[in-house]
mmCIF file of C-alpha atoms in Angstrom:
data_model
loop_
_atom_site.group_PDB
_atom_site.id
_atom_site.type_symbol
_atom_site.label_atom_id
_atom_site.label_comp_id
_atom_site.label_asym_id
_atom_site.label_seq_id
_atom_site.Cartn_x
_atom_site.Cartn_y
_atom_site.Cartn_z
ATOM 1 C CA MET S 1 91.805 113.136 36.486
ATOM 2 C CA ASN S 2 88.269 113.533 37.859
ATOM 3 C CA TRP S 3 86.707 115.557 35.063
ATOM 4 C CA TYR S 4 83.256 115.273 36.680
ATOM 5 C CA ALA S 5 84.531 117.276 39.638
ATOM 6 C CA VAL S 6 86.194 119.848 37.385
ATOM 7 C CA ARG S 7 83.001 120.239 35.379
ATOM 8 C CA ALA S 8 80.868 120.545 38.520
ATOM 9 C CA ILE S 9 83.023 123.335 39.964
ATOM 10 C CA PHE S 10 83.222 125.052 36.577
ATOM 11 C CA ARG S 11 79.465 124.932 35.999
ATOM 12 C CA PHE S 12 78.719 126.150 39.523
ATOM 13 C CA GLU S 13 80.994 129.166 39.102
ATOM 14 C CA MET S 14 79.626 129.977 35.653
ATOM 15 C CA ALA S 15 76.065 129.711 36.984
ATOM 16 C CA ARG S 16 76.958 132.225 39.704
ATOM 17 C CA THR S 17 78.078 134.626 36.992
ATOM 18 C CA PHE S 18 74.874 134.325 35.021
ATOM 19 C CA ARG S 19 72.844 134.884 38.193
ATOM 20 C CA THR S 20 74.638 138.212 38.666
ATOM 21 C CA LEU S 21 74.930 139.442 35.076
ATOM 22 C CA THR S 22 74.585 143.094 36.070
ATOM 23 C CA GLN S 23 77.547 142.959 38.428
ATOM 24 C CA SER S 24 79.682 140.445 36.539
ATOM 25 C CA ILE S 25 79.237 141.554 32.928
ATOM 26 C CA ALA S 26 77.127 144.681 32.471
ATOM 27 C CA SER S 27 78.956 146.833 35.032
ATOM 28 C CA PRO S 28 82.509 146.346 33.642
ATOM 29 C CA VAL S 29 81.295 146.837 30.048
ATOM 30 C CA LEU S 30 79.439 150.028 31.020
ATOM 31 C CA SER S 31 82.455 151.355 32.926
ATOM 32 C CA THR S 32 84.727 150.702 29.952
ATOM 33 C CA SER S 33 82.206 152.370 27.621
ATOM 34 C CA LEU S 34 82.409 155.502 29.771
ATOM 35 C CA TYR S 35 86.199 155.454 29.354
ATOM 36 C CA PHE S 36 85.699 155.379 25.592
ATOM 37 C CA VAL S 37 83.286 158.307 25.784
ATOM 38 C CA VAL S 38 85.530 160.424 28.012
ATOM 39 C CA PHE S 39 89.008 159.508 26.763
ATOM 40 C CA GLY S 40 88.257 158.292 23.266
ATOM 41 C CA ALA S 41 85.689 160.849 22.136
ATOM 42 C CA ALA S 42 85.998 163.919 24.375
ATOM 43 C CA ILE S 43 89.756 163.957 24.983
ATOM 44 C CA GLY S 44 90.872 161.853 22.019
ATOM 45 C CA SER S 45 89.280 164.237 19.502
ATOM 46 C CA ARG S 46 91.598 166.981 20.803
ATOM 47 C CA MET S 47 94.737 164.840 20.736
ATOM 48 C CA GLY S 48 96.935 163.873 17.843
ATOM 49 C CA ARG S 49 97.674 160.369 16.697
ATOM 50 C CA VAL S 50 99.968 158.173 18.775
ATOM 51 C CA ASP S 51 102.529 156.394 16.570
ATOM 52 C CA GLY S 52 100.144 156.747 13.656
ATOM 53 C CA VAL S 53 97.122 155.347 15.531
ATOM 54 C CA SER S 54 94.154 157.473 16.602
ATOM 55 C CA TYR S 55 94.049 157.981 20.354
ATOM 56 C CA GLY S 56 90.635 156.325 20.682
ATOM 57 C CA ALA S 57 91.942 153.167 19.024
ATOM 58 C CA PHE S 58 95.272 153.365 20.859
ATOM 59 C CA ILE S 59 93.656 152.997 24.317
ATOM 60 C CA ILE S 60 91.555 149.927 23.412
ATOM 61 C CA PRO S 61 94.193 147.331 24.460
ATOM 62 C CA GLY S 62 94.849 149.203 27.708
ATOM 63 C CA LEU S 63 91.153 149.380 28.592
ATOM 64 C CA ILE S 64 90.667 145.686 27.857
ATOM 65 C CA MET S 65 93.660 144.868 30.061
ATOM 66 C CA LEU S 66 92.324 147.107 32.838
ATOM 67 C CA ALA S 67 89.042 145.190 32.882
ATOM 68 C CA LEU S 68 90.689 141.809 32.307
ATOM 69 C CA LEU S 69 93.138 142.068 35.211
ATOM 70 C CA ASN S 70 90.559 143.288 37.717
ATOM 71 C CA GLU S 71 87.861 140.820 36.713
ATOM 72 C CA SER S 72 90.208 137.832 36.552
ATOM 73 C CA ILE S 73 91.434 138.527 40.074
ATOM 74 C CA SER S 74 87.977 139.302 41.474
ATOM 75 C CA ASN S 75 86.255 136.294 39.907
ATOM 76 C CA ALA S 76 88.858 133.806 41.102
ATOM 77 C CA SER S 77 89.376 135.307 44.565
ATOM 78 C CA PHE S 78 85.680 135.519 45.419
ATOM 79 C CA GLY S 79 85.095 132.072 43.921
ATOM 80 C CA ILE S 80 87.399 130.335 46.423
ATOM 81 C CA TYR S 81 86.955 132.788 49.322
ATOM 82 C CA LEU S 82 83.173 132.379 49.573
ATOM 83 C CA PRO S 83 83.427 128.623 50.373
ATOM 84 C CA LYS S 84 86.006 129.489 53.050
ATOM 85 C CA TRP S 85 83.757 132.188 54.484
ATOM 86 C CA SER S 86 80.627 130.026 54.488
ATOM 87 C CA GLY S 87 82.406 126.866 55.688
ATOM 88 C CA THR S 88 81.554 124.791 52.616
ATOM 89 C CA ILE S 89 85.279 124.522 51.874
ATOM 90 C CA TYR S 90 85.290 121.477 54.175
ATOM 91 C CA GLU S 91 83.003 119.616 51.765
ATOM 92 C CA LEU S 92 85.485 120.308 48.995
ATOM 93 C CA LEU S 93 88.475 119.254 51.103
ATOM 94 C CA SER S 94 86.784 116.009 52.179
ATOM 95 C CA ALA S 95 85.702 115.083 48.637
ATOM 96 C CA PRO S 96 87.852 112.767 46.469
ATOM 97 C CA VAL S 97 89.072 115.748 44.455
ATOM 98 C CA SER S 98 92.727 116.665 43.991
ATOM 99 C CA TYR S 99 93.993 120.229 44.230
ATOM 100 C CA VAL S 100 94.705 120.158 40.480
ATOM 101 C CA GLU S 101 91.018 119.551 39.783
ATOM 102 C CA VAL S 102 90.004 122.290 42.222
ATOM 103 C CA VAL S 103 92.334 124.778 40.551
ATOM 104 C CA LEU S 104 91.189 123.771 37.068
ATOM 105 C CA GLY S 105 87.554 124.268 38.038
ATOM 106 C CA TYR S 106 87.853 127.624 39.778
ATOM 107 C CA VAL S 107 90.596 129.169 37.666
ATOM 108 C CA GLY S 108 89.089 127.825 34.449
ATOM 109 C CA ALA S 109 85.727 129.433 35.241
ATOM 110 C CA ALA S 110 87.318 132.755 36.260
ATOM 111 C CA ALA S 111 89.455 132.855 33.114
ATOM 112 C CA THR S 112 86.462 131.964 30.918
ATOM 113 C CA LYS S 113 84.423 134.816 32.389
ATOM 114 C CA SER S 114 87.300 137.237 31.887
ATOM 115 C CA VAL S 115 87.816 136.221 28.262
ATOM 116 C CA MET S 116 84.075 136.619 27.615
ATOM 117 C CA LEU S 117 84.259 140.099 29.108
ATOM 118 C CA GLY S 118 87.315 140.944 27.003
ATOM 119 C CA PHE S 119 85.492 140.034 23.792
ATOM 120 C CA LEU S 120 82.409 142.003 24.861
ATOM 121 C CA ILE S 121 84.557 145.084 25.440
ATOM 122 C CA LEU S 122 86.231 144.505 22.075
ATOM 123 C CA ILE S 123 82.813 144.430 20.403
ATOM 124 C CA THR S 124 81.672 147.491 22.357
ATOM 125 C CA ALA S 125 84.788 149.405 21.270
ATOM 126 C CA ARG S 126 83.706 149.044 17.641
ATOM 127 C CA VAL S 127 80.714 151.277 18.439
ATOM 128 C CA PHE S 128 82.988 154.134 19.475
ATOM 129 C CA VAL S 129 86.087 153.869 17.311
ATOM 130 C CA PRO S 130 87.342 151.886 14.286
ATOM 131 C CA TYR S 131 90.330 149.651 14.915
ATOM 132 C CA GLU S 132 92.199 146.724 13.411
ATOM 133 C CA ILE S 133 93.937 143.655 14.789
ATOM 134 C CA VAL S 134 97.182 143.058 12.935
ATOM 135 C CA HIS S 135 98.028 139.802 14.740
ATOM 136 C CA PRO S 136 94.734 138.128 15.782
ATOM 137 C CA PHE S 137 96.431 134.884 16.877
ATOM 138 C CA TRP S 138 98.774 136.752 19.217
ATOM 139 C CA MET S 139 95.900 138.890 20.471
ATOM 140 C CA LEU S 140 94.069 135.718 21.489
ATOM 141 C CA PHE S 141 97.281 134.303 22.969
ATOM 142 C CA PHE S 142 97.891 137.343 25.182
ATOM 143 C CA LEU S 143 94.218 137.510 26.144
ATOM 144 C CA LEU S 144 94.050 133.864 27.232
ATOM 145 C CA LEU S 145 97.455 133.862 28.912
ATOM 146 C CA THR S 146 96.704 137.012 30.899
ATOM 147 C CA ALA S 147 93.255 135.761 31.943
ATOM 148 C CA ILE S 148 94.649 132.424 33.161
ATOM 149 C CA THR S 149 97.649 134.012 34.902
ATOM 150 C CA PHE S 150 95.682 136.606 36.843
ATOM 151 C CA SER S 151 92.910 134.149 37.634
ATOM 152 C CA LEU S 152 95.615 132.043 39.283
ATOM 153 C CA PHE S 153 96.811 135.161 41.094
ATOM 154 C CA GLY S 154 93.253 135.895 42.220
ATOM 155 C CA PHE S 155 92.868 132.305 43.418
ATOM 156 C CA ILE S 156 95.945 132.799 45.618
ATOM 157 C CA ILE S 157 94.487 136.042 46.993
ATOM 158 C CA GLY S 158 91.230 134.237 47.801
ATOM 159 C CA LEU S 159 93.131 131.580 49.744
ATOM 160 C CA TRP S 160 95.210 134.218 51.548
ATOM 161 C CA ALA S 161 92.329 136.527 52.489
ATOM 162 C CA ASP S 162 90.765 136.390 55.959
ATOM 163 C CA ASP S 163 87.953 138.857 55.221
ATOM 164 C CA PHE S 164 86.238 140.592 52.319
ATOM 165 C CA GLN S 165 88.445 143.653 52.671
ATOM 166 C CA LYS S 166 91.578 141.631 51.925
ATOM 167 C CA VAL S 167 89.892 140.126 48.869
ATOM 168 C CA GLN S 168 89.439 143.607 47.384
ATOM 169 C CA VAL S 169 92.563 145.393 48.576
ATOM 170 C CA ILE S 170 94.993 143.957 45.974
ATOM 171 C CA PRO S 171 92.837 144.745 42.891
ATOM 172 C CA LEU S 172 91.916 148.222 44.152
ATOM 173 C CA MET S 173 95.145 149.357 45.787
ATOM 174 C CA VAL S 174 97.775 147.589 43.667
ATOM 175 C CA VAL S 175 96.564 146.278 40.301
ATOM 176 C CA THR S 176 94.426 149.258 39.219
ATOM 177 C CA PRO S 177 97.125 151.892 39.948
ATOM 178 C CA LEU S 178 99.766 149.759 38.218
ATOM 179 C CA THR S 179 97.493 149.461 35.172
ATOM 180 C CA PHE S 180 96.931 153.210 34.963
ATOM 181 C CA LEU S 181 100.687 153.767 35.323
ATOM 182 C CA GLY S 182 101.507 150.913 32.938
ATOM 183 C CA GLY S 183 100.674 152.643 29.669
ATOM 184 C CA ALA S 184 96.951 151.948 29.429
ATOM 185 C CA PHE S 185 96.289 155.487 28.218
ATOM 186 C CA TYR S 186 99.688 156.445 26.832
ATOM 187 C CA SER S 187 102.937 155.066 25.482
ATOM 188 C CA ILE S 188 105.763 155.060 28.008
ATOM 189 C CA THR S 189 107.971 156.541 25.267
ATOM 190 C CA MET S 190 106.045 159.773 25.886
ATOM 191 C CA LEU S 191 107.553 159.953 29.388
ATOM 192 C CA PRO S 192 110.877 161.593 30.294
ATOM 193 C CA SER S 193 113.801 159.185 29.952
ATOM 194 C CA ALA S 194 114.166 158.715 33.726
ATOM 195 C CA TRP S 195 110.505 157.792 34.113
ATOM 196 C CA GLN S 196 110.735 155.416 31.163
ATOM 197 C CA LYS S 197 113.335 153.419 33.056
ATOM 198 C CA ILE S 198 111.226 153.476 36.230
ATOM 199 C CA ALA S 199 108.152 152.349 34.280
ATOM 200 C CA LEU S 200 109.960 149.185 33.193
ATOM 201 C CA PHE S 201 109.764 147.972 36.811
ATOM 202 C CA ASN S 202 105.977 147.950 36.467
ATOM 203 C CA PRO S 203 104.979 144.406 35.371
ATOM 204 C CA VAL S 204 101.738 145.633 33.806
ATOM 205 C CA VAL S 205 103.763 147.564 31.209
ATOM 206 C CA TYR S 206 104.779 144.251 29.633
ATOM 207 C CA LEU S 207 101.185 142.989 29.520
ATOM 208 C CA ILE S 208 99.783 146.095 27.871
ATOM 209 C CA SER S 209 102.738 146.473 25.513
ATOM 210 C CA GLY S 210 102.451 142.915 24.215
ATOM 211 C CA PHE S 211 98.688 143.160 23.869
ATOM 212 C CA ARG S 212 98.910 146.498 22.026
ATOM 213 C CA TRP S 213 101.511 145.013 19.677
ATOM 214 C CA SER S 214 99.021 142.325 18.667
ATOM 215 C CA PHE S 215 96.592 145.073 17.615
ATOM 216 C CA TYR S 216 98.791 147.620 15.839
ATOM 217 C CA GLY S 217 102.301 146.211 15.706
ATOM 218 C CA LEU S 218 103.396 148.869 18.213
ATOM 219 C CA ALA S 219 105.173 147.983 21.436
ATOM 220 C CA ASP S 220 107.009 149.796 24.209
ATOM 221 C CA VAL S 221 108.796 146.557 25.104
ATOM 222 C CA ASP S 222 109.949 143.713 22.873
ATOM 223 C CA VAL S 223 107.040 141.314 22.397
ATOM 224 C CA VAL S 224 109.186 138.290 23.296
ATOM 225 C CA VAL S 225 110.058 139.923 26.609
ATOM 226 C CA SER S 226 106.360 140.652 27.211
ATOM 227 C CA ALA S 227 105.367 137.038 26.555
ATOM 228 C CA ALA S 228 108.214 135.749 28.729
ATOM 229 C CA ALA S 229 107.165 138.057 31.582
ATOM 230 C CA ILE S 230 103.583 136.742 31.523
ATOM 231 C CA VAL S 231 104.695 133.113 31.333
ATOM 232 C CA GLY S 232 107.163 133.668 34.170
ATOM 233 C CA PHE S 233 104.506 135.202 36.414
ATOM 234 C CA MET S 234 102.101 132.364 35.585
ATOM 235 C CA MET S 235 104.703 129.750 36.536
ATOM 236 C CA ALA S 236 105.360 131.603 39.805
ATOM 237 C CA CYS S 237 101.614 131.508 40.571
ATOM 238 C CA VAL S 238 101.506 127.774 39.783
ATOM 239 C CA VAL S 239 104.358 127.150 42.238
ATOM 240 C CA VAL S 240 102.619 129.172 44.971
ATOM 241 C CA VAL S 241 99.325 127.319 44.483
ATOM 242 C CA TRP S 242 101.159 123.980 44.620
ATOM 243 C CA TRP S 243 102.881 125.031 47.858
ATOM 244 C CA ILE S 244 99.601 126.164 49.440
ATOM 245 C CA PHE S 245 97.870 122.840 48.785
ATOM 246 C CA ARG S 246 100.991 120.892 49.675
ATOM 247 C CA THR S 247 101.220 122.534 53.110
ATOM 248 C CA GLY S 248 97.514 123.126 53.716
ATOM 249 C CA TRP S 249 98.202 126.818 54.438
ATOM 250 C CA LYS S 250 95.058 128.983 54.590
ATOM 251 C CA LEU S 251 92.800 126.278 53.195
ATOM 252 C CA LYS S 252 90.430 126.235 56.171
ATOM 253 C CA ALA S 253 87.771 128.784 57.004
#
C-alpha cells in the first residue's frame, strides 16, 4: 500500500476545502441554521411533541442527514470530476498508484469533510434547541458509515459524469427529495398506512431512522435493518468502483 500517495491525495482535497471555507463549511451550516429557525423555532413552537421529543430536537438527526448526504456526494464527485475535466486525471492514471489508494484518498477526504460538517451542525443545533444522545457510539457509527457510503456513491457519480450538470443532478433531483420524503421532518408513522408502506421503499428512511434512534431511542424501522441497509449499499458501491477501475470505464477525460 502506497500510503504516501493516499496522504498526498487526501491532503490536496482537504486543502481545497480550506481554501473554500465559505462554500464548503459555512454555507451548509448557515442553511441548516435557517432550518432550525424556521422549523424548530417558528413551526416547532406551535407543534406538539413527537413521541415524547420536542419537534425542534426531533428534526436534528434529519437535518444532519440532509447535509451529510448532499455534502458527501458533492465533495467526492467534484473531487474526482475536476481532474477529469482539467485533464490531470492522466497524471494520476500514469502514476504508480493503485485504484484502492485513489479511492482511499478521495473518498477518505470527502468523508472526513462530511463528518466535520456533521459535528459542526450538531454543535450549532445546541444553540437553538436542547437535545440528548442516548447512544453516542451508535451515533458515531451511523455518521461515519453514512459519510463513507455516500462519499463512495459521489465518487461513482464523479466518474460517470460528462459535465458539471450531471455532477449536480443526482444530489439535487434525487437525494434531496428522497431525504425530505424520508422522515427528516416527521416520523413516517404519522402517515396514512398506505403511505407508510410506500415510504419503506425509500432508502433514506433507513438512514434517518437509524440515526434518530441513536439520539432518542426512537426508530421507524428496526435499527438492525437500518444498519444492514447502509452496509449493503456501501458494499454495492465498492463493487461498482471495483468494476469501473477494472474495466477502465469513464476514467478518461
